[in-house]
Amino acid sequence: MSKTPQITPARNRGMFITGTDTHVGKTVVTTALGVALKKKGLRLGVMKPVETGICPSRREPETDSSRLLRVLAIVDPPDVVTPYQFSDPLSPLAASRKAQQPIDFECIKNLYQELSRNCDRLLVEGVGGVMVPLTEQQTVRDLIVYLELPCVVVSRPTLGSVNHTLLTLEALRDRKIHVLAIVLNQTTSALRSEVEQLQYESTSQLIRELSGIPVVGPIPFEPLLETDWEQGIRQLTEDPAITQLMTILRT
Ligand SMILES: Nc1ncnc2c1ncn2[C@@H]1O[C@H](COP(=O)(O)OP(=O)(O)O)[C@@H](O)[C@H]1O
Ligand SMILES: [Mg+2]
């Protein structure tokens, strides 16, 4: 861990939820954490500053921002919560180039500050992983620095994830970004074989040993998320990983 003074939740009530990849569970973790924070009576705000592929599909019938707003019963205007929505299911810079709409960090920060005035906690969900380009010169990592936020990293407990997790942490530490916790999340259904079980356990264990920061989870695979997303989230909110995360965040 870097010894440089960093932004902590006590100084700044915002938090950036990033991950090792897309589809790793950032929206699931942000929403479950949000439900837990609201249960504590905290006034919650959310932001998903950049979202691509917003056309509903059978696999993903709702956008991240509408899921967050609906389940967390937040009434902030959708275009403030998500100022950059691109219909093409491309990486942000590709989508922004295609739409000829550049992403402006100052605009995101102004909206972030506007939202944060009316809440105790503001959860900002990232897009993809930390090195994803958002503009010709800036990445998601630059946005975290620009917003001066500590972050939570969502990661998988599956083979390959030790590398992805440690690379993500290295990239964040390089810019003195404070990582509050890693949340391991099981995004695929039942572990089929003994080998898969061993991979899951040893990956989780190695991430715990080598990351040097608190690790919670793995959050189990929750089949309800496919049929009833809100119920699935409410189920996961009761998981010990979310309770531990709340303790780490000192809420
Ligand atoms: N623990 C879990 N159990 C079951 N499905 C999950 C779990 N975590 C995520 N998913 C599913 O995986 C997909 C990707 O999750 P999501 O939170 O949208 O990822 P991200 O925001 O990182 O792209 C979604 O369809 C979500 O419902
Ligand atoms: Mg998401």
PDB file of C-alpha atoms and ligand atoms in Angstrom:
ATOM      1  CA  MET A   1       0.000   0.000   0.000  1.00  0.00           C
ATOM      2  CA  SER A   2       1.161   3.515  -0.710  1.00  0.00           C
ATOM      3  CA  LYS A   3       1.863   5.612   2.406  1.00  0.00           C
ATOM      4  CA  THR A   4       0.875   8.844   0.654  1.00  0.00           C
ATOM      5  CA  PRO A   5      -2.030  10.682   2.362  1.00  0.00           C
ATOM      6  CA  GLN A   6      -5.124   9.658   0.523  1.00  0.00           C
ATOM      7  CA  ILE A   7      -8.756  10.512   0.164  1.00  0.00           C
ATOM      8  CA  THR A   8     -10.719   8.581   2.755  1.00  0.00           C
ATOM      9  CA  PRO A   9     -14.464   8.181   3.203  1.00  0.00           C
ATOM     10  CA  ALA A  10     -14.276  10.453   6.265  1.00  0.00           C
ATOM     11  CA  ARG A  11     -13.132  13.381   4.126  1.00  0.00           C
ATOM     12  CA  ASN A  12     -15.224  12.689   1.121  1.00  0.00           C
ATOM     13  CA  ARG A  13     -18.560  10.924   1.154  1.00  0.00           C
ATOM     14  CA  GLY A  14     -18.221   9.718  -2.400  1.00  0.00           C
ATOM     15  CA  MET A  15     -16.947   6.376  -3.565  1.00  0.00           C
ATOM     16  CA  PHE A  16     -16.057   5.053  -7.015  1.00  0.00           C
ATOM     17  CA  ILE A  17     -17.019   1.456  -7.797  1.00  0.00           C
ATOM     18  CA  THR A  18     -14.661   0.097 -10.400  1.00  0.00           C
ATOM     19  CA  GLY A  19     -13.780  -3.432 -11.473  1.00  0.00           C
ATOM     20  CA  THR A  20     -11.291  -5.648 -13.208  1.00  0.00           C
ATOM     21  CA  ASP A  21     -13.489  -5.822 -16.284  1.00  0.00           C
ATOM     22  CA  THR A  22     -16.903  -5.253 -17.745  1.00  0.00           C
ATOM     23  CA  HIS A  23     -19.673  -7.626 -16.545  1.00  0.00           C
ATOM     24  CA  VAL A  24     -17.789  -8.327 -13.340  1.00  0.00           C
ATOM     25  CA  GLY A  25     -20.681  -7.151 -11.135  1.00  0.00           C
ATOM     26  CA  LYS A  26     -20.126  -3.409 -10.589  1.00  0.00           C
ATOM     27  CA  THR A  27     -23.840  -2.595 -10.945  1.00  0.00           C
ATOM     28  CA  VAL A  28     -24.828  -5.513  -8.721  1.00  0.00           C
ATOM     29  CA  VAL A  29     -22.375  -4.490  -5.992  1.00  0.00           C
ATOM     30  CA  THR A  30     -23.228  -0.771  -6.275  1.00  0.00           C
ATOM     31  CA  THR A  31     -26.947  -1.506  -5.967  1.00  0.00           C
ATOM     32  CA  ALA A  32     -26.614  -4.028  -3.110  1.00  0.00           C
ATOM     33  CA  LEU A  33     -24.335  -1.625  -1.228  1.00  0.00           C
ATOM     34  CA  GLY A  34     -26.784   1.190  -1.933  1.00  0.00           C
ATOM     35  CA  VAL A  35     -29.686  -0.820  -0.483  1.00  0.00           C
ATOM     36  CA  ALA A  36     -27.597  -1.527   2.644  1.00  0.00           C
ATOM     37  CA  LEU A  37     -26.664   2.165   3.006  1.00  0.00           C
ATOM     38  CA  LYS A  38     -30.287   3.220   2.637  1.00  0.00           C
ATOM     39  CA  LYS A  39     -31.320   0.708   5.321  1.00  0.00           C
ATOM     40  CA  LYS A  40     -28.958   2.581   7.669  1.00  0.00           C
ATOM     41  CA  GLY A  41     -30.994   5.695   7.011  1.00  0.00           C
ATOM     42  CA  LEU A  42     -28.346   7.430   4.900  1.00  0.00           C
ATOM     43  CA  ARG A  43     -29.391   9.714   2.071  1.00  0.00           C
ATOM     44  CA  LEU A  44     -27.973   8.091  -0.994  1.00  0.00           C
ATOM     45  CA  GLY A  45     -27.009   9.415  -4.387  1.00  0.00           C
ATOM     46  CA  VAL A  46     -25.702   7.499  -7.397  1.00  0.00           C
ATOM     47  CA  MET A  47     -23.923   8.386 -10.579  1.00  0.00           C
ATOM     48  CA  LYS A  48     -23.094   6.317 -13.650  1.00  0.00           C
ATOM     49  CA  PRO A  49     -21.360   9.093 -15.602  1.00  0.00           C
ATOM     50  CA  VAL A  50     -20.742   7.132 -18.791  1.00  0.00           C
ATOM     51  CA  GLU A  51     -22.848   4.286 -20.144  1.00  0.00           C
ATOM     52  CA  THR A  52     -22.766   2.631 -23.537  1.00  0.00           C
ATOM     53  CA  GLY A  53     -25.049   0.069 -25.204  1.00  0.00           C
ATOM     54  CA  ILE A  54     -28.159   1.582 -23.684  1.00  0.00           C
ATOM     55  CA  CYS A  55     -30.558  -0.059 -26.145  1.00  0.00           C
ATOM     56  CA  PRO A  56     -32.561  -2.677 -24.232  1.00  0.00           C
ATOM     57  CA  SER A  57     -31.837  -6.297 -25.158  1.00  0.00           C
ATOM     58  CA  ARG A  58     -33.251  -9.583 -23.912  1.00  0.00           C
ATOM     59  CA  ARG A  59     -30.055 -10.195 -21.931  1.00  0.00           C
ATOM     60  CA  GLU A  60     -29.932  -6.685 -20.411  1.00  0.00           C
ATOM     61  CA  PRO A  61     -33.461  -5.217 -20.610  1.00  0.00           C
ATOM     62  CA  GLU A  62     -32.551  -2.168 -18.498  1.00  0.00           C
ATOM     63  CA  THR A  63     -29.645   0.261 -18.397  1.00  0.00           C
ATOM     64  CA  ASP A  64     -27.358   0.378 -15.357  1.00  0.00           C
ATOM     65  CA  SER A  65     -28.530   3.854 -14.436  1.00  0.00           C
ATOM     66  CA  SER A  66     -32.229   3.015 -14.638  1.00  0.00           C
ATOM     67  CA  ARG A  67     -31.629  -0.109 -12.528  1.00  0.00           C
ATOM     68  CA  LEU A  68     -29.754   1.920  -9.929  1.00  0.00           C
ATOM     69  CA  LEU A  69     -32.407   4.653  -9.816  1.00  0.00           C
ATOM     70  CA  ARG A  70     -35.353   2.233  -9.730  1.00  0.00           C
ATOM     71  CA  VAL A  71     -34.100  -0.189  -7.089  1.00  0.00           C
ATOM     72  CA  LEU A  72     -32.643   2.541  -4.886  1.00  0.00           C
ATOM     73  CA  ALA A  73     -35.727   4.765  -5.340  1.00  0.00           C
ATOM     74  CA  ILE A  74     -33.589   7.785  -6.259  1.00  0.00           C
ATOM     75  CA  VAL A  75     -35.377  10.623  -8.006  1.00  0.00           C
ATOM     76  CA  ASP A  76     -32.425  12.642  -9.358  1.00  0.00           C
ATOM     77  CA  PRO A  77     -32.812  13.427 -13.090  1.00  0.00           C
ATOM     78  CA  PRO A  78     -31.442  10.585 -15.258  1.00  0.00           C
ATOM     79  CA  ASP A  79     -29.407  12.991 -17.417  1.00  0.00           C
ATOM     80  CA  VAL A  80     -27.648  14.314 -14.311  1.00  0.00           C
ATOM     81  CA  VAL A  81     -26.965  10.797 -13.026  1.00  0.00           C
ATOM     82  CA  THR A  82     -25.724   9.707 -16.479  1.00  0.00           C
ATOM     83  CA  PRO A  83     -24.666  12.683 -18.585  1.00  0.00           C
ATOM     84  CA  TYR A  84     -23.028  10.492 -21.235  1.00  0.00           C
ATOM     85  CA  GLN A  85     -25.281   7.780 -22.658  1.00  0.00           C
ATOM     86  CA  PHE A  86     -24.287   6.162 -25.935  1.00  0.00           C
ATOM     87  CA  SER A  87     -26.576   3.759 -27.731  1.00  0.00           C
ATOM     88  CA  ASP A  88     -23.812   1.736 -29.403  1.00  0.00           C
ATOM     89  CA  PRO A  89     -22.574  -1.213 -27.322  1.00  0.00           C
ATOM     90  CA  LEU A  90     -18.952  -0.150 -27.810  1.00  0.00           C
ATOM     91  CA  SER A  91     -16.187   0.838 -25.430  1.00  0.00           C
ATOM     92  CA  PRO A  92     -16.712   4.454 -24.260  1.00  0.00           C
ATOM     93  CA  LEU A  93     -14.159   6.179 -26.486  1.00  0.00           C
ATOM     94  CA  ALA A  94     -15.300   4.273 -29.570  1.00  0.00           C
ATOM     95  CA  ALA A  95     -18.941   5.101 -28.793  1.00  0.00           C
ATOM     96  CA  SER A  96     -18.110   8.745 -28.074  1.00  0.00           C
ATOM     97  CA  ARG A  97     -16.179   9.089 -31.346  1.00  0.00           C
ATOM     98  CA  LYS A  98     -19.024   7.478 -33.289  1.00  0.00           C
ATOM     99  CA  ALA A  99     -21.603   9.789 -31.701  1.00  0.00           C
ATOM    100  CA  GLN A 100     -19.224  12.752 -32.121  1.00  0.00           C
ATOM    101  CA  GLN A 101     -19.827  13.624 -28.488  1.00  0.00           C
ATOM    102  CA  PRO A 102     -16.618  14.027 -26.478  1.00  0.00           C
ATOM    103  CA  ILE A 103     -16.715  13.214 -22.764  1.00  0.00           C
ATOM    104  CA  ASP A 104     -15.882  16.223 -20.591  1.00  0.00           C
ATOM    105  CA  PHE A 105     -14.569  15.539 -17.057  1.00  0.00           C
ATOM    106  CA  GLU A 106     -15.440  19.033 -15.871  1.00  0.00           C
ATOM    107  CA  CYS A 107     -19.080  18.474 -16.783  1.00  0.00           C
ATOM    108  CA  ILE A 108     -19.060  15.166 -14.850  1.00  0.00           C
ATOM    109  CA  LYS A 109     -17.479  16.825 -11.813  1.00  0.00           C
ATOM    110  CA  ASN A 110     -19.990  19.686 -11.795  1.00  0.00           C
ATOM    111  CA  LEU A 111     -22.876  17.214 -11.835  1.00  0.00           C
ATOM    112  CA  TYR A 112     -21.159  15.084  -9.180  1.00  0.00           C
ATOM    113  CA  GLN A 113     -20.920  18.146  -6.933  1.00  0.00           C
ATOM    114  CA  GLU A 114     -24.540  19.064  -7.599  1.00  0.00           C
ATOM    115  CA  LEU A 115     -25.698  15.554  -6.627  1.00  0.00           C
ATOM    116  CA  SER A 116     -23.450  15.341  -3.577  1.00  0.00           C
ATOM    117  CA  ARG A 117     -25.043  18.425  -2.010  1.00  0.00           C
ATOM    118  CA  ASN A 118     -28.196  16.459  -1.216  1.00  0.00           C
ATOM    119  CA  CYS A 119     -26.821  13.156   0.019  1.00  0.00           C
ATOM    120  CA  ASP A 120     -24.684  11.547   2.715  1.00  0.00           C
ATOM    121  CA  ARG A 121     -23.149   9.021   0.351  1.00  0.00           C
ATOM    122  CA  LEU A 122     -22.671   9.150  -3.392  1.00  0.00           C
ATOM    123  CA  LEU A 123     -21.787   5.935  -5.208  1.00  0.00           C
ATOM    124  CA  VAL A 124     -20.235   6.409  -8.653  1.00  0.00           C
ATOM    125  CA  GLU A 125     -20.218   3.347 -10.892  1.00  0.00           C
ATOM    126  CA  GLY A 126     -17.371   3.236 -13.400  1.00  0.00           C
ATOM    127  CA  VAL A 127     -17.413   1.735 -16.865  1.00  0.00           C
ATOM    128  CA  GLY A 128     -15.340  -1.332 -17.785  1.00  0.00           C
ATOM    129  CA  GLY A 129     -11.977  -1.403 -15.998  1.00  0.00           C
ATOM    130  CA  VAL A 130      -9.583   1.331 -14.868  1.00  0.00           C
ATOM    131  CA  MET A 131      -7.542   1.696 -18.056  1.00  0.00           C
ATOM    132  CA  VAL A 132     -10.556   2.074 -20.326  1.00  0.00           C
ATOM    133  CA  PRO A 133     -10.122   5.272 -22.375  1.00  0.00           C
ATOM    134  CA  LEU A 134     -12.868   7.871 -22.008  1.00  0.00           C
ATOM    135  CA  THR A 135     -11.343  10.653 -24.078  1.00  0.00           C
ATOM    136  CA  GLU A 136      -8.385  10.902 -26.465  1.00  0.00           C
ATOM    137  CA  GLN A 137      -6.112  11.479 -23.441  1.00  0.00           C
ATOM    138  CA  GLN A 138      -7.978  10.286 -20.347  1.00  0.00           C
ATOM    139  CA  THR A 139      -8.992   6.961 -18.849  1.00  0.00           C
ATOM    140  CA  VAL A 140     -11.387   5.800 -16.130  1.00  0.00           C
ATOM    141  CA  ARG A 141      -8.386   5.977 -13.779  1.00  0.00           C
ATOM    142  CA  ASP A 142      -7.956   9.658 -14.635  1.00  0.00           C
ATOM    143  CA  LEU A 143     -11.637  10.239 -13.861  1.00  0.00           C
ATOM    144  CA  ILE A 144     -11.216   8.673 -10.381  1.00  0.00           C
ATOM    145  CA  VAL A 145      -8.260  11.027  -9.763  1.00  0.00           C
ATOM    146  CA  TYR A 146     -10.214  13.994 -11.153  1.00  0.00           C
ATOM    147  CA  LEU A 147     -13.171  13.312  -8.859  1.00  0.00           C
ATOM    148  CA  GLU A 148     -10.730  12.685  -5.945  1.00  0.00           C
ATOM    149  CA  LEU A 149     -12.536   9.540  -4.864  1.00  0.00           C
ATOM    150  CA  PRO A 150     -11.483   6.410  -3.018  1.00  0.00           C
ATOM    151  CA  CYS A 151     -12.609   3.253  -4.744  1.00  0.00           C
ATOM    152  CA  VAL A 152     -13.898  -0.264  -4.371  1.00  0.00           C
ATOM    153  CA  VAL A 153     -12.695  -2.872  -6.888  1.00  0.00           C
ATOM    154  CA  VAL A 154     -15.072  -5.631  -7.988  1.00  0.00           C
ATOM    155  CA  SER A 155     -13.321  -8.770  -9.177  1.00  0.00           C
ATOM    156  CA  ARG A 156     -14.039 -12.403 -10.034  1.00  0.00           C
ATOM    157  CA  PRO A 157     -12.881 -15.381  -7.974  1.00  0.00           C
ATOM    158  CA  THR A 158     -12.133 -17.357 -11.142  1.00  0.00           C
ATOM    159  CA  LEU A 159      -8.950 -18.450 -12.908  1.00  0.00           C
ATOM    160  CA  GLY A 160      -7.111 -15.457 -14.417  1.00  0.00           C
ATOM    161  CA  SER A 161      -8.437 -13.054 -11.836  1.00  0.00           C
ATOM    162  CA  VAL A 162      -5.301 -12.919  -9.663  1.00  0.00           C
ATOM    163  CA  ASN A 163      -3.530 -11.243 -12.572  1.00  0.00           C
ATOM    164  CA  HIS A 164      -6.454  -8.930 -13.420  1.00  0.00           C
ATOM    165  CA  THR A 165      -6.898  -7.901  -9.798  1.00  0.00           C
ATOM    166  CA  LEU A 166      -3.225  -7.225  -9.084  1.00  0.00           C
ATOM    167  CA  LEU A 167      -2.817  -5.267 -12.330  1.00  0.00           C
ATOM    168  CA  THR A 168      -5.847  -3.150 -11.423  1.00  0.00           C
ATOM    169  CA  LEU A 169      -4.442  -2.451  -7.945  1.00  0.00           C
ATOM    170  CA  GLU A 170      -1.026  -1.603  -9.409  1.00  0.00           C
ATOM    171  CA  ALA A 171      -2.625   0.895 -11.795  1.00  0.00           C
ATOM    172  CA  LEU A 172      -4.622   2.520  -8.984  1.00  0.00           C
ATOM    173  CA  ARG A 173      -1.687   2.711  -6.563  1.00  0.00           C
ATOM    174  CA  ASP A 174       0.465   4.238  -9.267  1.00  0.00           C
ATOM    175  CA  ARG A 175      -1.873   7.265  -9.165  1.00  0.00           C
ATOM    176  CA  LYS A 176      -2.210   7.201  -5.338  1.00  0.00           C
ATOM    177  CA  ILE A 177      -5.874   6.219  -5.500  1.00  0.00           C
ATOM    178  CA  HIS A 178      -7.040   4.777  -2.206  1.00  0.00           C
ATOM    179  CA  VAL A 179      -8.579   1.315  -2.563  1.00  0.00           C
ATOM    180  CA  LEU A 180     -11.046   0.690   0.266  1.00  0.00           C
ATOM    181  CA  ALA A 181     -11.801  -2.947  -0.519  1.00  0.00           C
ATOM    182  CA  ILE A 182     -11.925  -5.652  -3.140  1.00  0.00           C
ATOM    183  CA  VAL A 183     -15.288  -7.367  -3.594  1.00  0.00           C
ATOM    184  CA  LEU A 184     -15.111 -10.831  -5.124  1.00  0.00           C
ATOM    185  CA  ASN A 185     -18.262 -11.699  -7.054  1.00  0.00           C
ATOM    186  CA  GLN A 186     -19.305 -15.036  -8.520  1.00  0.00           C
ATOM    187  CA  THR A 187     -21.005 -14.195 -11.820  1.00  0.00           C
ATOM    188  CA  THR A 188     -21.386 -17.715 -13.168  1.00  0.00           C
ATOM    189  CA  SER A 189     -23.663 -20.488 -11.946  1.00  0.00           C
ATOM    190  CA  ALA A 190     -22.731 -23.479  -9.823  1.00  0.00           C
ATOM    191  CA  LEU A 191     -19.132 -24.634  -9.868  1.00  0.00           C
ATOM    192  CA  ARG A 192     -19.334 -27.804 -11.874  1.00  0.00           C
ATOM    193  CA  SER A 193     -16.178 -29.711 -11.073  1.00  0.00           C
ATOM    194  CA  GLU A 194     -13.722 -30.239  -8.248  1.00  0.00           C
ATOM    195  CA  VAL A 195     -11.109 -28.418 -10.335  1.00  0.00           C
ATOM    196  CA  GLU A 196     -13.392 -25.370 -10.677  1.00  0.00           C
ATOM    197  CA  GLN A 197     -13.975 -25.409  -6.927  1.00  0.00           C
ATOM    198  CA  LEU A 198     -10.222 -25.513  -6.303  1.00  0.00           C
ATOM    199  CA  GLN A 199      -9.640 -22.673  -8.784  1.00  0.00           C
ATOM    200  CA  TYR A 200     -12.294 -20.573  -7.038  1.00  0.00           C
ATOM    201  CA  GLU A 201     -10.878 -21.177  -3.555  1.00  0.00           C
ATOM    202  CA  SER A 202      -7.223 -20.720  -4.479  1.00  0.00           C
ATOM    203  CA  THR A 203      -7.891 -17.586  -6.547  1.00  0.00           C
ATOM    204  CA  SER A 204      -9.816 -16.020  -3.656  1.00  0.00           C
ATOM    205  CA  GLN A 205      -7.060 -17.011  -1.226  1.00  0.00           C
ATOM    206  CA  LEU A 206      -4.230 -15.618  -3.387  1.00  0.00           C
ATOM    207  CA  ILE A 207      -6.068 -12.311  -3.875  1.00  0.00           C
ATOM    208  CA  ARG A 208      -6.494 -12.092  -0.085  1.00  0.00           C
ATOM    209  CA  GLU A 209      -2.800 -12.819   0.505  1.00  0.00           C
ATOM    210  CA  LEU A 210      -1.308 -10.643  -2.215  1.00  0.00           C
ATOM    211  CA  SER A 211      -3.533  -7.589  -2.476  1.00  0.00           C
ATOM    212  CA  GLY A 212      -2.664  -6.044   0.904  1.00  0.00           C
ATOM    213  CA  ILE A 213      -6.152  -4.587   1.292  1.00  0.00           C
ATOM    214  CA  PRO A 214      -9.431  -5.934   2.707  1.00  0.00           C
ATOM    215  CA  VAL A 215     -11.125  -8.521   0.509  1.00  0.00           C
ATOM    216  CA  VAL A 216     -14.793  -9.464   0.943  1.00  0.00           C
ATOM    217  CA  GLY A 217     -16.768 -12.260  -0.646  1.00  0.00           C
ATOM    218  CA  PRO A 218     -17.033 -14.099  -2.865  1.00  0.00           C
ATOM    219  CA  ILE A 219     -20.600 -12.928  -3.206  1.00  0.00           C
ATOM    220  CA  PRO A 220     -22.409 -16.111  -4.352  1.00  0.00           C
ATOM    221  CA  PHE A 221     -24.081 -16.565  -7.721  1.00  0.00           C
ATOM    222  CA  GLU A 222     -27.692 -15.412  -7.249  1.00  0.00           C
ATOM    223  CA  PRO A 223     -30.041 -17.014  -9.827  1.00  0.00           C
ATOM    224  CA  LEU A 224     -32.863 -14.603  -8.940  1.00  0.00           C
ATOM    225  CA  LEU A 225     -30.926 -11.782 -10.669  1.00  0.00           C
ATOM    226  CA  GLU A 226     -31.910 -13.256 -14.006  1.00  0.00           C
ATOM    227  CA  THR A 227     -35.652 -13.459 -13.336  1.00  0.00           C
ATOM    228  CA  ASP A 228     -36.238 -10.681 -10.808  1.00  0.00           C
ATOM    229  CA  TRP A 229     -33.263  -8.325 -10.578  1.00  0.00           C
ATOM    230  CA  GLU A 230     -34.582  -6.292  -7.655  1.00  0.00           C
ATOM    231  CA  GLN A 231     -35.368  -9.382  -5.560  1.00  0.00           C
ATOM    232  CA  GLY A 232     -31.955 -10.818  -6.435  1.00  0.00           C
ATOM    233  CA  ILE A 233     -30.308  -7.621  -5.200  1.00  0.00           C
ATOM    234  CA  ARG A 234     -32.341  -7.662  -1.968  1.00  0.00           C
ATOM    235  CA  GLN A 235     -31.175 -11.250  -1.426  1.00  0.00           C
ATOM    236  CA  LEU A 236     -27.509 -10.308  -1.975  1.00  0.00           C
ATOM    237  CA  THR A 237     -27.800  -7.322   0.374  1.00  0.00           C
ATOM    238  CA  GLU A 238     -28.116  -9.871   3.199  1.00  0.00           C
ATOM    239  CA  ASP A 239     -24.898 -11.612   2.159  1.00  0.00           C
ATOM    240  CA  PRO A 240     -22.013 -11.416   4.682  1.00  0.00           C
ATOM    241  CA  ALA A 241     -19.827  -9.804   1.967  1.00  0.00           C
ATOM    242  CA  ILE A 242     -22.060  -6.707   1.902  1.00  0.00           C
ATOM    243  CA  THR A 243     -22.207  -6.590   5.716  1.00  0.00           C
ATOM    244  CA  GLN A 244     -18.393  -6.792   5.846  1.00  0.00           C
ATOM    245  CA  LEU A 245     -18.116  -4.127   3.180  1.00  0.00           C
ATOM    246  CA  MET A 246     -20.333  -1.834   5.263  1.00  0.00           C
ATOM    247  CA  THR A 247     -18.027  -2.405   8.263  1.00  0.00           C
ATOM    248  CA  ILE A 248     -14.925  -1.630   6.187  1.00  0.00           C
ATOM    249  CA  LEU A 249     -16.575   1.554   4.936  1.00  0.00           C
ATOM    250  CA  ARG A 250     -17.357   2.428   8.568  1.00  0.00           C
ATOM    251  CA  THR A 251     -21.030   2.965   7.973  1.00  0.00           C
TER     252      THR A 251
HETATM  253  N1  LIG B   1     -23.547 -12.662  -7.969  1.00  0.00           N
HETATM  254  C1  LIG B   1     -24.200 -12.760  -9.113  1.00  0.00           C
HETATM  255  N2  LIG B   1     -25.075 -13.777  -9.331  1.00  0.00           N
HETATM  256  C2  LIG B   1     -25.738 -13.890 -10.503  1.00  0.00           C
HETATM  257  N3  LIG B   1     -25.608 -13.035 -11.530  1.00  0.00           N
HETATM  258  C3  LIG B   1     -24.765 -11.989 -11.374  1.00  0.00           C
HETATM  259  C4  LIG B   1     -24.017 -11.803 -10.164  1.00  0.00           C
HETATM  260  N4  LIG B   1     -23.266 -10.684 -10.316  1.00  0.00           N
HETATM  261  C5  LIG B   1     -23.547 -10.199 -11.537  1.00  0.00           C
HETATM  262  N5  LIG B   1     -24.444 -10.974 -12.170  1.00  0.00           N
HETATM  263  C6  LIG B   1     -25.007 -10.751 -13.515  1.00  0.00           C
HETATM  264  O1  LIG B   1     -23.916 -10.568 -14.401  1.00  0.00           O
HETATM  265  C7  LIG B   1     -24.194  -9.500 -15.326  1.00  0.00           C
HETATM  266  C8  LIG B   1     -23.129  -8.431 -15.176  1.00  0.00           C
HETATM  267  O2  LIG B   1     -23.245  -7.827 -13.895  1.00  0.00           O
HETATM  268  P1  LIG B   1     -23.174  -6.245 -13.757  1.00  0.00           P
HETATM  269  O3  LIG B   1     -23.346  -5.907 -12.311  1.00  0.00           O
HETATM  270  O4  LIG B   1     -24.094  -5.598 -14.731  1.00  0.00           O
HETATM  271  O5  LIG B   1     -21.636  -6.030 -14.219  1.00  0.00           O
HETATM  272  P2  LIG B   1     -20.870  -4.679 -14.584  1.00  0.00           P
HETATM  273  O6  LIG B   1     -21.658  -3.552 -13.981  1.00  0.00           O
HETATM  274  O7  LIG B   1     -19.513  -4.830 -13.986  1.00  0.00           O
HETATM  275  O8  LIG B   1     -20.798  -4.630 -16.085  1.00  0.00           O
HETATM  276  C9  LIG B   1     -25.612  -9.015 -15.006  1.00  0.00           C
HETATM  277  O9  LIG B   1     -26.523  -9.650 -15.862  1.00  0.00           O
HETATM  278  C10 LIG B   1     -25.823  -9.449 -13.568  1.00  0.00           C
HETATM  279  O10 LIG B   1     -27.190  -9.634 -13.247  1.00  0.00           O
HETATM  280 MG    MG B   2     -22.568  -1.898 -14.804  1.00  0.00          MG
END
